[in-house]
GROMACS .gro file of C-alpha atoms in nm:
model
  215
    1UNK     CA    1  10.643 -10.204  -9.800
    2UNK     CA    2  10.642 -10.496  -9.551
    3UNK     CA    3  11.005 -10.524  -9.608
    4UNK     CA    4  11.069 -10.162  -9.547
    5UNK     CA    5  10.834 -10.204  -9.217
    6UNK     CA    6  11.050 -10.479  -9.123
    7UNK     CA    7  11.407 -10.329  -9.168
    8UNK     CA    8  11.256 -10.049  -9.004
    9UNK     CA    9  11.178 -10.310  -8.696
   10UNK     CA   10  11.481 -10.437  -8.670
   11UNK     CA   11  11.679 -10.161  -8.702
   12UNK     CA   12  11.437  -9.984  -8.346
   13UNK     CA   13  11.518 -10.315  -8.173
   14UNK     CA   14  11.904 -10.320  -8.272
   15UNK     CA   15  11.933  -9.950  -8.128
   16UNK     CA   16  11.717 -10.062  -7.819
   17UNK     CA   17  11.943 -10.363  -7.703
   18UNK     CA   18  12.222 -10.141  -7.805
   19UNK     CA   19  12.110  -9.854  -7.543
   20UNK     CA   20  12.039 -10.097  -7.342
   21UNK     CA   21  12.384 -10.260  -7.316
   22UNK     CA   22  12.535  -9.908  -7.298
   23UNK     CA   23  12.308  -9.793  -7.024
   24UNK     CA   24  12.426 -10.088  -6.829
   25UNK     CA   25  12.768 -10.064  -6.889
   26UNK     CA   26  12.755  -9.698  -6.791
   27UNK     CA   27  12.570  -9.798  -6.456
   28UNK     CA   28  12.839 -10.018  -6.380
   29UNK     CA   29  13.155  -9.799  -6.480
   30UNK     CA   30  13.011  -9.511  -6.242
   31UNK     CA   31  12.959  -9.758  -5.950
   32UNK     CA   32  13.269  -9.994  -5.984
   33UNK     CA   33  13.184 -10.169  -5.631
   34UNK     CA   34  12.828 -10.243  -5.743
   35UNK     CA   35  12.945 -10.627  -5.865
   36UNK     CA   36  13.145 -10.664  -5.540
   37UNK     CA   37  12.882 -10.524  -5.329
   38UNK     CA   38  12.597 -10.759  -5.511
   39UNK     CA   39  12.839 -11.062  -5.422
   40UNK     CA   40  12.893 -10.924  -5.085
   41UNK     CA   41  12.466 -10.960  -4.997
   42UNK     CA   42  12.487 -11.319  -5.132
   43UNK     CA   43  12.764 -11.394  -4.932
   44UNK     CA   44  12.573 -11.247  -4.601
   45UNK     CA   45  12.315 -11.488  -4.702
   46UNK     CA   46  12.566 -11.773  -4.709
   47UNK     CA   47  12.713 -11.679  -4.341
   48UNK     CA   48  12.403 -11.592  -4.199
   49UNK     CA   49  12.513 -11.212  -4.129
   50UNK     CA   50  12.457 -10.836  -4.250
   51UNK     CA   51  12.781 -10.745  -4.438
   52UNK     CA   52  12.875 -10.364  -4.567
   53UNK     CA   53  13.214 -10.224  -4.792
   54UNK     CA   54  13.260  -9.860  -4.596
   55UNK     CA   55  13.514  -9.562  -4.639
   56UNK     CA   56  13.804  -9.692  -4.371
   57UNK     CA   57  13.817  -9.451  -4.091
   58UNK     CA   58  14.145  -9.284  -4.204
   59UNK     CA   59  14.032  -9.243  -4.558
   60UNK     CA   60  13.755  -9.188  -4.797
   61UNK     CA   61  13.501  -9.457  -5.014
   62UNK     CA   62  13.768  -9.393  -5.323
   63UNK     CA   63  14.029  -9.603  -5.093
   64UNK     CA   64  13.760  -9.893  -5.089
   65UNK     CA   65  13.684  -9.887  -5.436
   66UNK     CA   66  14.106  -9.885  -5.540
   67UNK     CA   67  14.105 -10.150  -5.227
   68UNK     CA   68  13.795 -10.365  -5.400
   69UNK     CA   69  13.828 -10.302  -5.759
   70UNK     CA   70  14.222 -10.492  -5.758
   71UNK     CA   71  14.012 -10.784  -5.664
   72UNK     CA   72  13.861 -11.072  -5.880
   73UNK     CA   73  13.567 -11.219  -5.790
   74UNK     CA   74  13.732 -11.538  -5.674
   75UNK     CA   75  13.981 -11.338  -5.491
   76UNK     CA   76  13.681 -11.144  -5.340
   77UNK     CA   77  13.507 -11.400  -5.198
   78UNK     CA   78  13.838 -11.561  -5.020
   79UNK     CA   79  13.910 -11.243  -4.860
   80UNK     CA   80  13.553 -11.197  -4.729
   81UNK     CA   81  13.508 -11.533  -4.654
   82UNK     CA   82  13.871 -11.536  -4.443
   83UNK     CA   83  13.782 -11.203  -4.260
   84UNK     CA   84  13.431 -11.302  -4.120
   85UNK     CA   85  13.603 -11.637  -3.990
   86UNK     CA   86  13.913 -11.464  -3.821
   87UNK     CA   87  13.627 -11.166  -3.670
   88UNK     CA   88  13.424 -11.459  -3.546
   89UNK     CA   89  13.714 -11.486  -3.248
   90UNK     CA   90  13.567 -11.143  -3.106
   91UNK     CA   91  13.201 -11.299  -3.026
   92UNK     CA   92  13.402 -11.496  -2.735
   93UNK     CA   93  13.383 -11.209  -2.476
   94UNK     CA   94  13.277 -11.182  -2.141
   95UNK     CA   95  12.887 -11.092  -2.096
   96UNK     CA   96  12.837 -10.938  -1.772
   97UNK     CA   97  12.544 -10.813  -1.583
   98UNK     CA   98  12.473 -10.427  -1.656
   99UNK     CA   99  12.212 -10.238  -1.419
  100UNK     CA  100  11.907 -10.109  -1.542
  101UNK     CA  101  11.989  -9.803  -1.387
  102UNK     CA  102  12.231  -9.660  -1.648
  103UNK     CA  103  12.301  -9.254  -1.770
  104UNK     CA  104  12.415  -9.119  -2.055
  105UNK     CA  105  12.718  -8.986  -2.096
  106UNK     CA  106  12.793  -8.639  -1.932
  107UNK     CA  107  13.126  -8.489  -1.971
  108UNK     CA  108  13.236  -8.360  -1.668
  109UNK     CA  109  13.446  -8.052  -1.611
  110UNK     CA  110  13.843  -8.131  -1.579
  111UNK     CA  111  13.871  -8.043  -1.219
  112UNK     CA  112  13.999  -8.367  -1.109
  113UNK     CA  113  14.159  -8.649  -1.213
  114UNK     CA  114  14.017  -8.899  -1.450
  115UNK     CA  115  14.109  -9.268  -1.424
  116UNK     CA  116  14.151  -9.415  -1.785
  117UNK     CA  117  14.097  -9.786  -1.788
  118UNK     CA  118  14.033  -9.981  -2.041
  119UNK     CA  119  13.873 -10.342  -2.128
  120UNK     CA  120  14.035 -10.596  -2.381
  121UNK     CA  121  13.799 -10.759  -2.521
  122UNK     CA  122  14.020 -11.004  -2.760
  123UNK     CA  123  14.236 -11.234  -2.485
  124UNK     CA  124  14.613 -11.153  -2.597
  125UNK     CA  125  14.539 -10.865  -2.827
  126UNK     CA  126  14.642 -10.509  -2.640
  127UNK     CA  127  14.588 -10.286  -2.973
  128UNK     CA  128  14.214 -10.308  -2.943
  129UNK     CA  129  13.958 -10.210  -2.665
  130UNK     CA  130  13.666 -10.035  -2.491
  131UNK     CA  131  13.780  -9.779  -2.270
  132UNK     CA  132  13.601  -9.537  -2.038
  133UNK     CA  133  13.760  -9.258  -1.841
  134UNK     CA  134  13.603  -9.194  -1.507
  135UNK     CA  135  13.668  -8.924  -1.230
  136UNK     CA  136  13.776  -9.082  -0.896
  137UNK     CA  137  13.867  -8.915  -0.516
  138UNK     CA  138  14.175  -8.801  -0.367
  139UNK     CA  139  14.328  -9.157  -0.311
  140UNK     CA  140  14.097  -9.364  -0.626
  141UNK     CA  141  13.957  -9.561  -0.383
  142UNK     CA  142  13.586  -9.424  -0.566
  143UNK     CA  143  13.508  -9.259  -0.859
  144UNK     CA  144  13.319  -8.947  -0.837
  145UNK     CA  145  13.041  -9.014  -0.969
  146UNK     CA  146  13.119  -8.816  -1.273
  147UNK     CA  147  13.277  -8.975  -1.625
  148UNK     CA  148  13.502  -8.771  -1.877
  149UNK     CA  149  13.470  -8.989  -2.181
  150UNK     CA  150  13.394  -9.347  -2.320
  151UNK     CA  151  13.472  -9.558  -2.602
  152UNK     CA  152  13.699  -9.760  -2.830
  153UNK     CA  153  13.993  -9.733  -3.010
  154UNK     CA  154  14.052  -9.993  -3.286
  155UNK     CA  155  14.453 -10.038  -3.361
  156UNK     CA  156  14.398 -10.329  -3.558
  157UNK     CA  157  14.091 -10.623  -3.743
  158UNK     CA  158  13.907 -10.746  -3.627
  159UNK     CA  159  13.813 -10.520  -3.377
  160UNK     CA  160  13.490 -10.333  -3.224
  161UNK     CA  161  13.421  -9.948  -3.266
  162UNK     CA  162  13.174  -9.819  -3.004
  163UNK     CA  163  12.874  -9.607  -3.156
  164UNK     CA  164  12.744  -9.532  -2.863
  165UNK     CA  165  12.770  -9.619  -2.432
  166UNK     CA  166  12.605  -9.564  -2.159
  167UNK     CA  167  12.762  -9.653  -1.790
  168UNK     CA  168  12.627  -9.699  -1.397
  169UNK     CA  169  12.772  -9.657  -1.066
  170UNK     CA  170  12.759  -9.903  -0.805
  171UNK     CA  171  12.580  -9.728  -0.479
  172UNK     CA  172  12.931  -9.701  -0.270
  173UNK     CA  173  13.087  -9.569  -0.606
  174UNK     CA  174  13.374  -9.857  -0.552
  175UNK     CA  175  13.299  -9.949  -0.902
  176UNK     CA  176  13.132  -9.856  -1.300
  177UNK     CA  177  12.936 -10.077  -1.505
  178UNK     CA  178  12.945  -9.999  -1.841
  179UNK     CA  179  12.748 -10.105  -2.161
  180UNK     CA  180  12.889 -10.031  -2.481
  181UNK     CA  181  12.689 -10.063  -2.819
  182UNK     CA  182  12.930 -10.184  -3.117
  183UNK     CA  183  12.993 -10.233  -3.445
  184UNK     CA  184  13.253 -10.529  -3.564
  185UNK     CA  185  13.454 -10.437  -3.788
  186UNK     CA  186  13.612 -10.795  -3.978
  187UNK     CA  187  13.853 -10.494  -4.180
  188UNK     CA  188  13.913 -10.137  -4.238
  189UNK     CA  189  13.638 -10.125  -4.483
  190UNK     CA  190  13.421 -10.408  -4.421
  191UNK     CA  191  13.192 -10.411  -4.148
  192UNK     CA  192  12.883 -10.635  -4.009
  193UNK     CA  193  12.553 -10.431  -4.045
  194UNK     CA  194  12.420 -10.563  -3.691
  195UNK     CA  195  12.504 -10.379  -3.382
  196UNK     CA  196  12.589 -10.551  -3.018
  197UNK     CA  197  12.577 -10.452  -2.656
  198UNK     CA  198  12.942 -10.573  -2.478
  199UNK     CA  199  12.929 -10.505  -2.095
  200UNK     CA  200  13.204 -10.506  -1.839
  201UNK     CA  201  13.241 -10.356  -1.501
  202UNK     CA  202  13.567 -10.145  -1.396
  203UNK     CA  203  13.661 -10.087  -1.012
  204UNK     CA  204  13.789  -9.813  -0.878
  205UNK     CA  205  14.167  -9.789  -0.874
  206UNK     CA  206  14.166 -10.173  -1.007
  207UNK     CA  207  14.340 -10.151  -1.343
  208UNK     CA  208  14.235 -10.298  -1.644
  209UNK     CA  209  14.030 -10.615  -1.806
  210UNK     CA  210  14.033 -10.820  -2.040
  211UNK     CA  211  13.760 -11.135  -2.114
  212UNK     CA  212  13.960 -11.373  -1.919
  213UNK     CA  213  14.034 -11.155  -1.621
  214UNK     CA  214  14.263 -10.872  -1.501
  215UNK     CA  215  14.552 -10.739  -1.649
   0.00000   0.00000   0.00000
């Protein structure tokens, strides 16, 4: 009797481990970026940030996984490791003052003509930048008053996508001060959880910026 009790035992804990194992194996086959995503919060520990895998903007989460999933672990860790140290280059940029007094963004109707100029943020690198588009007067000595639309356009990694902007006239309207919120992205699908404001201010009819001046 005890040995049929313990067979019995045995045989319960065999088919327990065993559903166990399976169970886990099954978690992992239907989430193959779970390892890689488990590696990537010890390795935002490690560099003192918030790291995230995400769809890239031209594709869908199934792109990241093929993307991830070619990867060992070793080879992993390399290519996180190399993209956080080449994104560090965009935290040099050029803080400037932005007014309290700030709107949010109202589209204006196209009735006149809306000066597109843009801000590089990355000294040398032309693919990647904050932009806003702001109506101006006959002869763009002033804007309007008025702004069209405002935001980023990423070409290239590292590189900033706006989420969201808000922007301020001077009181002669001779220039706009603008105040983007951002999210780096170090690749097409790997991004740093934390958000940052990047200011710059624009003049009217003056061209373009970049950190280290005008272009």
């Amino acid at each position: 009797m005890k040995k049929k009790l313990l067979s019995t035992l045995l045989l319960a804990g065999t088919l327990l481990i065993g559903s166990t194992v399976s169970a886990y194996a099954q978690d992992v086959s239907s989430d193959p970026l779970q390892p890689y995503e488990d590696r990537l919060e010890e390795l935002s520990t490690e560099l003192g940030t918030g790291l995230a895998i995400v769809a890239p903007e031209d594709g869908t989460i199934e792109d990241a996984i093929d993307f991830y999933s070619s990867m060992s672990m070793d080879e992993f860790d390399s290519y996180v490791k190399d993209a956080y140290e080449e994104a560090e280059s965009l935290d040099v940029v050029t803080e400037e003052y932005v007014s309290e007094e700030s709107s949010s963004l109202d589209v204006a109707p196209l009735a006149s003509i809306a000066y597109y100029q843009k801000y590089f943020y990355n000294s040398g690198n032309t693919n990647n930048y904050l932009y806003v588009r702001a109506y101006v007067n006959s002869d763009t000595s002033k804007y309007t008053g008025e702004v069209y639309d405002i935001g980023s356009v990423q070409k290239s990694y590292p590189s900033y996508k706006c989420k969201s902007a808000s922007y301020s006239f001077s009181s002669n309207k001779k220039t706009i001060t603008c105040n983007y919120r951002v999210t780096k992205y170090l690749s097409s699908t790997l991004i740093e959880t934390t958000t940052k404001n990047i200011s710059c201010t624009f003049i009217a009819n003056g061209g373009n910026i970049s950190a280290s001046g005008s272009v």
